[in-house]
Amino acid sequence: MVWTGLSPDAAREALVNKDKSMRDKRMALKEAVALFIKDGDNIGIGGFVNIRQPVAITHEMVRHGFKNLTLSFQSAGLAGDYLAGAMMLDESRFSIKRIELAYWAHESFGLSPMFRYLAERGKIEMEDWSNYNMSARFKAGAMGLPFLPTRSPLAGDVPSSNRTKIIICPFTRRKIALVPASNPNVAIIHVTAADKYGNCIIRGTDATCPEIAMASAHTIVTCEQLVDHEVIASHPKDVGIPFPAVDAVIHVPFGAYPGACRRHYYFNGDHIRRFHAAAAPMQKGGASGALKAYYDEYIYSIDTFGDFIKKFPADKLMADQAAESYNCQRPA
Amino acid sequence: MVWTGLSPDAAREALVNKDKSMRDKRMALKEAVALFIKDGDNIGIGGFVNIRQPVAITHEMVRHGFKNLTLSFQSAGLAGDYLAGAMMLDESRFSIKRIELAYWAHESFGLSPMFRYLAERGKIEMEDWSNYNMSARFKAGAMGLPFLPTRSPLAGDVPSSNRTKIIICPFTRRKIALVPASNPNVAIIHVTAADKYGNCIIRGTDATCPEIAMASAHTIVTCEQLVDHEVIASHPKDVGIPFPAVDAVIHVPFGAYPGACRRHYYFNGDHIRRFHAAAAPMQKGGASGALKAYYDEYIYSIDTFGDFIKKFPADKLMADQAAESYNCQRPA
Amino acid sequence: MTDGATYTAQEIIVVAGSKIIEDKKIVFVGTGLPMVATLLAKRTHAPGLIPVFEAGAMGPPLNAGLPISVGDSKTFTDASYVKGLNAAFEMTQRGYADFGFIGGAEVDMFGNLNSTMIGDYPGGYQKPAVRLPGSGGASDMAASCERTILIVPHDKRKFKEKLSYVTSPGHLDGTPNARYNTGLQGKGPYRLISTKGIFDFEEKTKRMRLISVFPGETVESIQAATGFELLVAADVKLFAPPTREEIRLIREEIDPNGVFVKKSS
Amino acid sequence: MTDGATYTAQEIIVVAGSKIIEDKKIVFVGTGLPMVATLLAKRTHAPGLIPVFEAGAMGPPLNAGLPISVGDSKTFTDASYVKGLNAAFEMTQRGYADFGFIGGAEVDMFGNLNSTMIGDYPGGYQKPAVRLPGSGGASDMAASCERTILIVPHDKRKFKEKLSYVTSPGHLDGTPNARYNTGLQGKGPYRLISTKGIFDFEEKTKRMRLISVFPGETVESIQAATGFELLVAADVKLFAPPTREEIRLIREEIDPNGVFVKKSS
């Protein structure tokens, strides 16, 4: 097995045949998820740990139900958790077959009980890489290359856990690693602002969102702000993802919540802990009741991500906005 | 011969041992050129054709005098011309040994008589690459890699003109080219704005300036505007070249003139043609008088680039500024 | 001429070039006449055309007028994306450029182009008879755009059996899958526009084939000005001369200063 | 203790870590205690320290306080350069990171770290006894920072003869030029800070060597808590306990909410 998404030749062919024109790509999130994601797809997940993860898109994916997905990311937190939690509850409704990853946990918010549950029971294939490996793999895919060379990690057990090939550099005669491109079927990305054509502005870290979007056959983008094209085009160097890389644009305020989004809101740590607490019993061998209750309340019983956000008290949402406005002070 | 600048290992070693602290790097252009450039060096030239070429730096290099330089660039116009013209006049005072290039001419302003003079008389070693090859070579150098793979041009005579190695990709089993990194000794770059530490903002095309600066052992930057660090740090995503990559910062308004610089001035085509007209007789086998007169008037008889700019009538400078402000309308 | 416009050889190239480009496609635009043809297409049948320039601009409306360089400030204003050369070529390598519009000093029957040197390669490489500018981005566009449109002024010394140097790979030696086998992407040369007519490349042999004759030329006059044997399509068309409106757009609106389209004098 | 401060095991790690970092150097900061140590260094002896975070920030002053993630908004405000993960790791690969500050769940005598899994590799890789988060950027920092500073809580089960899995390469098997020969860059592990003392890696054998003992510990107590034979420096030092001011800075200014430095209760 070399390619788990599209091969480089297939990725080029798909892009060549795609309608890359500048057209209105706004649609409902439900529609985008149903239109572009299929069972068995390799999904490239944007953001980094709990920063700008495509949380709203994962909720909609859970509601829709998909089977045998491959998830590709460098470091994920909530996006992985929401998909994995659905699998913990009912594998016939939602399942992940394989993950290609560098890190799945929550830094100061601790380990992911969902990842531990699936991994320690042997329920998913794992392929471990480093953050730079996964970033370089998406970048190779975005550049239209079959691989990129890297100097890390090169030694230890990471290279033997995956498809890295170590060669002798023909110029230096020293060892160097080649990591194969990742060209996912669908990229799921949350950005700070976008226009209706899909030109995206990302504040704070780009993470590897531009690379994942350019590498994938299709890209679904949710955005905190939907702005006129003229506003974005007046600062073209701010555009991190250009419109031809994007297939669907959905305006979803708080789309990365309870994670953080630069200039908009800081982490809701309480809710992250509450979500994890609901999964912890199953990870420890206990019952699914708490996790099922969480999914019923926050995902299955509602129709849109807007309904999820409405479950938070306005003063809590405003407090998380205020915390971010302290991190990043600027007049409106 | 594999490495004409620093080898990848030597480039890393030089950077590891360099003082990368955040300190005031302002100095006179004369001082920077004398301090960082040596005979025999490989010089990475920023800009693209006649856009944001480091013209002021090349004037100072000509006044200083250097021998046996290697010039590395994707597409150059005026910067190459000013250095080459000096060699045409007196090889014992200024000489280029080798060029690694994709293009040396002036688009709508025609061919370079200086390049034709040196090339057609066999006075310089040439190594032809494509624009993407040279860009990827600088990028490999900037990334700390010994090479990058590329899919172009792969066929035709360009790969056999240079050190490209074509291998079978171990993942796809298709042919792919590897181009060796370029790590010049010194990068010469003109930017739109910089702070005293060397954080640079580039408007319009980045060309390959960030890559060249990050790849080189030393970088000399001239800037149209020298601004407070706080002004730049308030928009950190606008920074194209970060301070540790820069060794000298010199405030030189019109530093790319008579070429163009986005948001500041458009081309002075008349002066470009006048400069070329001075070199044309020698290219056709004639006398050096016109070219010598040009260099005497515009470079040798004066002390700084400010004196060069003063030779243009204020209304012409203002007209070229006005032309650019039409290209790129924005209130001050 | 249909409506009585007079025009120059460069002007008919521009008109022919603009008509070959399709609307709503991404076009990687080389310097010179391709820029004029792109603007003409955008102002006539292809308002949704998306230009890309190698210095890094994607999708500018070009409202500030004709760029005189592919890194011109006019290419960045109101663009959708602006980076540098690496980004432009990486996008092309990825498959984002539907068309590439390139020129050359010499062409052979398989659409390979020379823009590097006149002389003997490799023997005379370090001291060429005439040194041309070099590849620039042309060889990259030729390697990785999905389809390329070539522009070469027609002249027996430019349409050659064997090039001094192959800068930009076309259909190589014309053998089946020649491009794929060398690692290239894209379908290669799609059309060639000269000062005398329009050519495609025959499916099986990949040889240059005359498909359209400019006014005043014949199959014979074009073959006579060509240094190799041309294929000729069964249904060669007579290319309609530029209209008054097309010429007016070129002369008055697109290139009023004659930067690339020289004024007939 | 010199001035009578009481402190926790995490607090002395933070103080030791901050003292190892040199002023005016670029420090690639991993998540957790390294962030606290970096802020403490910046507010004491190393105001010119330049932090880099793997999500893409270079040189932020961190005036908005302690980041709780290496991609935290606080790392971007007033930074000198902000891109994404590729840029941060490319700079490191190029040689821009003088120090890398990383943690792990297990360490061996050559400073190799595990943060991937507890269990049997490769046999039990797809069903580990305990699945840890994975490398993240740690293996990249270990591979390409010029010198690395490791932080591992001291425990016989964590200081092991053989790791379950080598995530982040240290001095590998300790043979001469082992790192260079596998293609790695940088000098590898420089110091290790545990909850019991500070270690370097002896020049010739690359084995972990005790150089500084935290208050309350002895060479013997530390060896007893270590799963392999430690080397011991000829002049082992007693590490001075944290000062009241250092503890105040940590508790009141740097990590007042106990995000990474747990409050003793």
Short mmCIF file of C-alpha atoms in Angstrom, two decimals, chain C:
data_model
loop_
_atom_site.label_atom_id
_atom_site.label_comp_id
_atom_site.label_asym_id
_atom_site.label_seq_id
_atom_site.Cartn_x
_atom_site.Cartn_y
_atom_site.Cartn_z
CA MET C 1 -11.34 41.47 -44.63
CA THR C 2 -14.80 41.00 -43.25
CA ASP C 3 -15.39 44.48 -42.00
CA GLY C 4 -12.46 46.15 -43.57
CA ALA C 5 -10.07 46.43 -40.62
CA THR C 6 -6.38 46.66 -41.39
CA TYR C 7 -4.14 44.86 -38.95
CA THR C 8 -0.56 43.78 -38.36
CA ALA C 9 0.92 40.30 -38.05
CA GLN C 10 1.15 40.74 -34.27
CA GLU C 11 -2.47 41.80 -34.08
CA ILE C 12 -3.78 38.70 -35.82
CA ILE C 13 -1.67 36.55 -33.47
CA VAL C 14 -3.29 38.29 -30.53
CA VAL C 15 -6.79 37.79 -31.93
CA ALA C 16 -6.13 34.12 -32.73
CA GLY C 17 -4.61 33.57 -29.30
CA SER C 18 -7.53 35.14 -27.51
CA LYS C 19 -9.99 32.89 -29.37
CA ILE C 20 -8.21 29.68 -28.44
CA ILE C 21 -8.47 30.38 -24.71
CA GLU C 22 -11.67 29.10 -23.13
CA ASP C 23 -13.75 31.02 -20.63
CA LYS C 24 -13.58 30.17 -16.90
CA LYS C 25 -10.24 28.41 -17.26
CA ILE C 26 -6.99 29.15 -15.45
CA VAL C 27 -4.44 30.50 -17.91
CA PHE C 28 -0.74 30.75 -17.01
CA VAL C 29 0.29 33.82 -18.99
CA GLY C 30 3.83 34.28 -20.29
CA THR C 31 5.30 37.69 -21.06
CA GLY C 32 4.59 39.61 -24.28
CA LEU C 33 1.79 38.90 -26.77
CA PRO C 34 0.14 36.30 -24.48
CA MET C 35 -0.66 39.13 -22.08
CA VAL C 36 -2.38 41.12 -24.81
CA ALA C 37 -4.28 38.03 -26.01
CA THR C 38 -5.38 37.27 -22.45
CA LEU C 39 -6.71 40.79 -21.93
CA LEU C 40 -8.52 40.65 -25.27
CA ALA C 41 -10.12 37.31 -24.36
CA LYS C 42 -11.15 38.67 -20.95
CA ARG C 43 -12.80 41.67 -22.58
CA THR C 44 -14.58 39.66 -25.26
CA HIS C 45 -15.72 36.04 -24.95
CA ALA C 46 -13.92 35.01 -21.75
CA PRO C 47 -14.74 37.41 -18.90
CA GLY C 48 -14.38 34.53 -16.42
CA LEU C 49 -10.83 33.68 -17.50
CA ILE C 50 -8.45 33.43 -14.53
CA PRO C 51 -4.93 34.65 -15.31
CA VAL C 52 -1.92 33.39 -13.37
CA PHE C 53 1.50 35.04 -13.63
CA GLU C 54 4.72 33.33 -12.69
CA ALA C 55 5.88 36.01 -10.28
CA GLY C 56 2.98 35.01 -8.09
CA ALA C 57 -0.39 36.62 -8.90
CA MET C 58 -3.55 34.54 -9.34
CA GLY C 59 -6.79 35.88 -10.74
CA PRO C 60 -6.22 39.64 -11.03
CA PRO C 61 -8.96 41.54 -12.92
CA LEU C 62 -6.19 43.57 -14.63
CA ASN C 63 -8.24 46.75 -14.32
CA ALA C 64 -5.08 48.85 -14.12
CA GLY C 65 -4.25 47.85 -17.67
CA LEU C 66 -1.64 45.84 -19.53
CA PRO C 67 1.25 44.57 -17.39
CA ILE C 68 4.64 45.02 -19.02
CA SER C 69 6.19 42.27 -16.93
CA VAL C 70 4.84 39.04 -15.46
CA GLY C 71 5.87 40.52 -12.09
CA ASP C 72 4.26 43.90 -12.82
CA SER C 73 2.42 45.68 -10.02
CA LYS C 74 -0.69 45.62 -12.23
CA THR C 75 -0.86 41.82 -11.83
CA PHE C 76 -1.21 42.03 -8.04
CA THR C 77 -3.92 44.64 -7.58
CA ASP C 78 -7.20 43.00 -6.56
CA ALA C 79 -5.81 39.53 -7.27
CA SER C 80 -7.22 36.56 -5.35
CA TYR C 81 -3.83 35.23 -4.20
CA VAL C 82 -0.32 36.64 -4.24
CA LYS C 83 2.80 34.72 -3.26
CA GLY C 84 6.05 34.27 -5.18
CA LEU C 85 7.52 32.16 -7.95
CA ASN C 86 7.59 28.90 -6.04
CA ALA C 87 3.88 29.10 -5.28
CA ALA C 88 2.97 29.84 -8.91
CA PHE C 89 4.97 26.90 -10.23
CA GLU C 90 3.86 24.56 -7.46
CA MET C 91 0.23 25.26 -8.34
CA THR C 92 1.04 24.51 -11.96
CA GLN C 93 2.82 21.30 -11.05
CA ARG C 94 -0.24 20.35 -8.98
CA GLY C 95 -2.54 20.77 -11.99
CA TYR C 96 -4.09 24.21 -11.48
CA ALA C 97 -3.12 25.65 -14.90
CA ASP C 98 -5.54 24.59 -17.64
CA PHE C 99 -3.62 26.50 -20.29
CA GLY C 100 -0.10 27.87 -20.55
CA PHE C 101 0.65 30.57 -23.08
CA ILE C 102 4.32 30.64 -24.10
CA GLY C 103 6.65 31.97 -26.73
CA GLY C 104 9.98 30.88 -28.15
CA ALA C 105 12.64 31.87 -30.67
CA GLU C 106 12.60 28.52 -32.50
CA VAL C 107 10.17 25.62 -32.75
CA ASP C 108 10.36 22.11 -34.21
CA MET C 109 7.64 19.88 -35.63
CA PHE C 110 6.83 18.40 -32.22
CA GLY C 111 6.30 21.78 -30.56
CA ASN C 112 9.59 21.83 -28.68
CA LEU C 113 10.81 25.40 -28.18
CA ASN C 114 14.19 27.10 -27.90
CA SER C 115 14.68 30.34 -25.98
CA THR C 116 18.20 29.72 -24.66
CA MET C 117 20.85 29.95 -27.37
CA ILE C 118 21.64 29.81 -31.06
CA GLY C 119 24.74 27.72 -31.72
CA ASP C 120 26.03 24.28 -31.05
CA TYR C 121 24.86 22.44 -27.93
CA PRO C 122 26.54 21.08 -25.91
CA GLY C 123 29.86 21.84 -27.64
CA GLY C 124 29.29 25.56 -27.95
CA TYR C 125 27.14 26.04 -24.88
CA GLN C 126 29.68 28.18 -23.03
CA LYS C 127 30.22 30.43 -26.08
CA PRO C 128 27.00 30.58 -28.08
CA ALA C 129 26.65 32.42 -31.40
CA VAL C 130 23.65 34.23 -29.96
CA ARG C 131 22.76 34.09 -26.34
CA LEU C 132 19.00 34.36 -25.73
CA PRO C 133 17.47 35.13 -22.33
CA GLY C 134 17.05 31.51 -21.19
CA SER C 135 14.08 29.49 -20.07
CA GLY C 136 12.59 31.78 -17.48
CA GLY C 137 9.40 29.98 -16.59
CA ALA C 138 8.71 28.75 -20.14
CA SER C 139 10.15 25.27 -19.67
CA ASP C 140 8.21 24.89 -16.42
CA MET C 141 4.97 25.92 -18.09
CA ALA C 142 5.74 23.56 -20.98
CA ALA C 143 6.39 20.75 -18.51
CA SER C 144 3.40 21.15 -16.22
CA CYS C 145 0.52 23.20 -17.67
CA GLU C 146 -2.25 20.88 -18.82
CA ARG C 147 -2.26 22.27 -22.36
CA THR C 148 0.09 24.82 -23.91
CA ILE C 149 -0.47 27.40 -26.62
CA LEU C 150 2.74 28.38 -28.40
CA ILE C 151 3.42 31.64 -30.20
CA VAL C 152 6.28 31.81 -32.72
CA PRO C 153 6.65 34.33 -35.56
CA HIS C 154 6.68 32.35 -38.82
CA ASP C 155 10.05 32.17 -40.53
CA LYS C 156 11.95 29.29 -42.12
CA ARG C 157 14.87 29.87 -39.75
CA LYS C 158 12.57 29.65 -36.74
CA PHE C 159 10.49 26.62 -37.79
CA LYS C 160 13.37 24.16 -37.78
CA GLU C 161 14.00 20.45 -38.26
CA LYS C 162 16.44 20.51 -35.36
CA LEU C 163 16.66 23.16 -32.66
CA SER C 164 19.97 24.53 -31.39
CA TYR C 165 18.71 23.80 -27.89
CA VAL C 166 15.46 22.44 -26.48
CA THR C 167 14.41 24.79 -23.71
CA SER C 168 10.73 23.97 -23.36
CA PRO C 169 9.66 20.37 -23.91
CA GLY C 170 6.73 19.87 -26.27
CA HIS C 171 5.89 16.44 -27.63
CA LEU C 172 9.63 15.59 -27.51
CA ASP C 173 10.37 13.08 -30.30
CA GLY C 174 6.69 12.40 -30.91
CA THR C 175 6.80 8.77 -29.78
CA PRO C 176 3.74 7.52 -27.88
CA ASN C 177 3.71 8.57 -24.23
CA ALA C 178 7.01 10.36 -24.68
CA ARG C 179 6.00 13.05 -22.19
CA TYR C 180 4.66 10.64 -19.58
CA ASN C 181 7.71 8.42 -19.88
CA THR C 182 10.10 11.26 -19.11
CA GLY C 183 8.07 12.16 -16.02
CA LEU C 184 6.26 15.17 -17.49
CA GLN C 185 2.64 16.02 -16.76
CA GLY C 186 -0.03 17.55 -18.93
CA LYS C 187 -0.90 16.96 -22.55
CA GLY C 188 1.74 19.26 -24.00
CA PRO C 189 1.37 21.61 -27.00
CA TYR C 190 -2.25 22.09 -27.95
CA ARG C 191 -2.07 24.87 -30.49
CA LEU C 192 0.66 26.91 -32.14
CA ILE C 193 -0.05 30.36 -33.50
CA SER C 194 2.39 31.85 -35.97
CA THR C 195 2.19 34.96 -38.10
CA LYS C 196 0.75 32.79 -40.89
CA GLY C 197 -1.76 30.43 -39.33
CA ILE C 198 -2.84 28.13 -36.55
CA PHE C 199 -1.60 24.59 -36.00
CA ASP C 200 -2.47 21.66 -33.82
CA PHE C 201 -0.44 18.52 -33.19
CA GLU C 202 -1.80 15.41 -34.86
CA GLU C 203 -2.99 12.86 -32.32
CA LYS C 204 -0.89 9.88 -33.36
CA THR C 205 2.36 11.37 -34.65
CA LYS C 206 2.28 14.50 -32.44
CA ARG C 207 3.50 16.39 -35.52
CA MET C 208 2.58 19.98 -36.20
CA ARG C 209 -0.49 20.20 -38.43
CA LEU C 210 -1.88 23.25 -40.16
CA ILE C 211 -5.53 23.72 -39.26
CA SER C 212 -6.19 27.36 -40.06
CA VAL C 213 -4.70 29.75 -42.58
CA PHE C 214 -4.48 33.49 -41.99
CA PRO C 215 -5.79 35.79 -44.73
CA GLY C 216 -3.30 36.19 -47.59
CA GLU C 217 -1.60 32.84 -46.89
CA THR C 218 -2.08 29.41 -48.47
CA VAL C 219 -1.08 25.91 -47.46
CA GLU C 220 1.76 26.21 -49.95
CA SER C 221 3.01 29.60 -48.81
CA ILE C 222 3.10 28.38 -45.25
CA GLN C 223 4.91 25.14 -46.10
CA ALA C 224 7.41 27.19 -48.09
CA ALA C 225 8.20 29.24 -44.99
CA THR C 226 8.62 26.17 -42.78
CA GLY C 227 11.88 24.25 -42.30
CA PHE C 228 10.21 20.85 -41.95
CA GLU C 229 7.30 19.02 -43.55
CA LEU C 230 3.98 20.15 -42.16
CA LEU C 231 0.95 17.95 -41.81
CA VAL C 232 -2.19 19.57 -43.17
CA ALA C 233 -5.65 18.98 -41.76
CA ALA C 234 -8.27 17.61 -44.12
CA ASP C 235 -10.46 20.64 -43.54
CA VAL C 236 -8.05 23.58 -43.27
CA LYS C 237 -9.99 26.68 -42.39
CA LEU C 238 -9.50 30.24 -43.47
CA PHE C 239 -9.12 32.25 -40.30
CA ALA C 240 -11.48 35.22 -40.31
CA PRO C 241 -9.57 38.49 -40.18
CA PRO C 242 -9.75 40.55 -36.97
CA THR C 243 -12.81 42.75 -36.67
CA ARG C 244 -12.63 46.52 -36.36
CA GLU C 245 -13.75 46.17 -32.77
CA GLU C 246 -10.99 43.69 -31.94
CA ILE C 247 -8.38 45.96 -33.47
CA ARG C 248 -9.83 48.97 -31.68
CA LEU C 249 -9.67 47.13 -28.36
CA ILE C 250 -6.03 46.18 -28.93
CA ARG C 251 -4.89 49.59 -30.14
CA GLU C 252 -6.96 51.89 -28.00
CA GLU C 253 -7.74 50.03 -24.83
CA ILE C 254 -5.39 47.14 -24.23
CA ASP C 255 -2.00 48.20 -25.58
CA PRO C 256 -2.37 51.88 -26.42
CA ASN C 257 1.35 52.52 -25.95
CA GLY C 258 2.44 49.68 -28.23
CA VAL C 259 4.37 47.95 -25.48
CA PHE C 260 4.04 44.51 -27.04
CA VAL C 261 1.98 45.11 -30.19
CA LYS C 262 4.13 47.38 -32.27
CA LYS C 263 2.33 50.18 -34.07
CA SER C 264 2.42 49.74 -37.84
CA SER C 265 4.15 52.80 -39.15
#
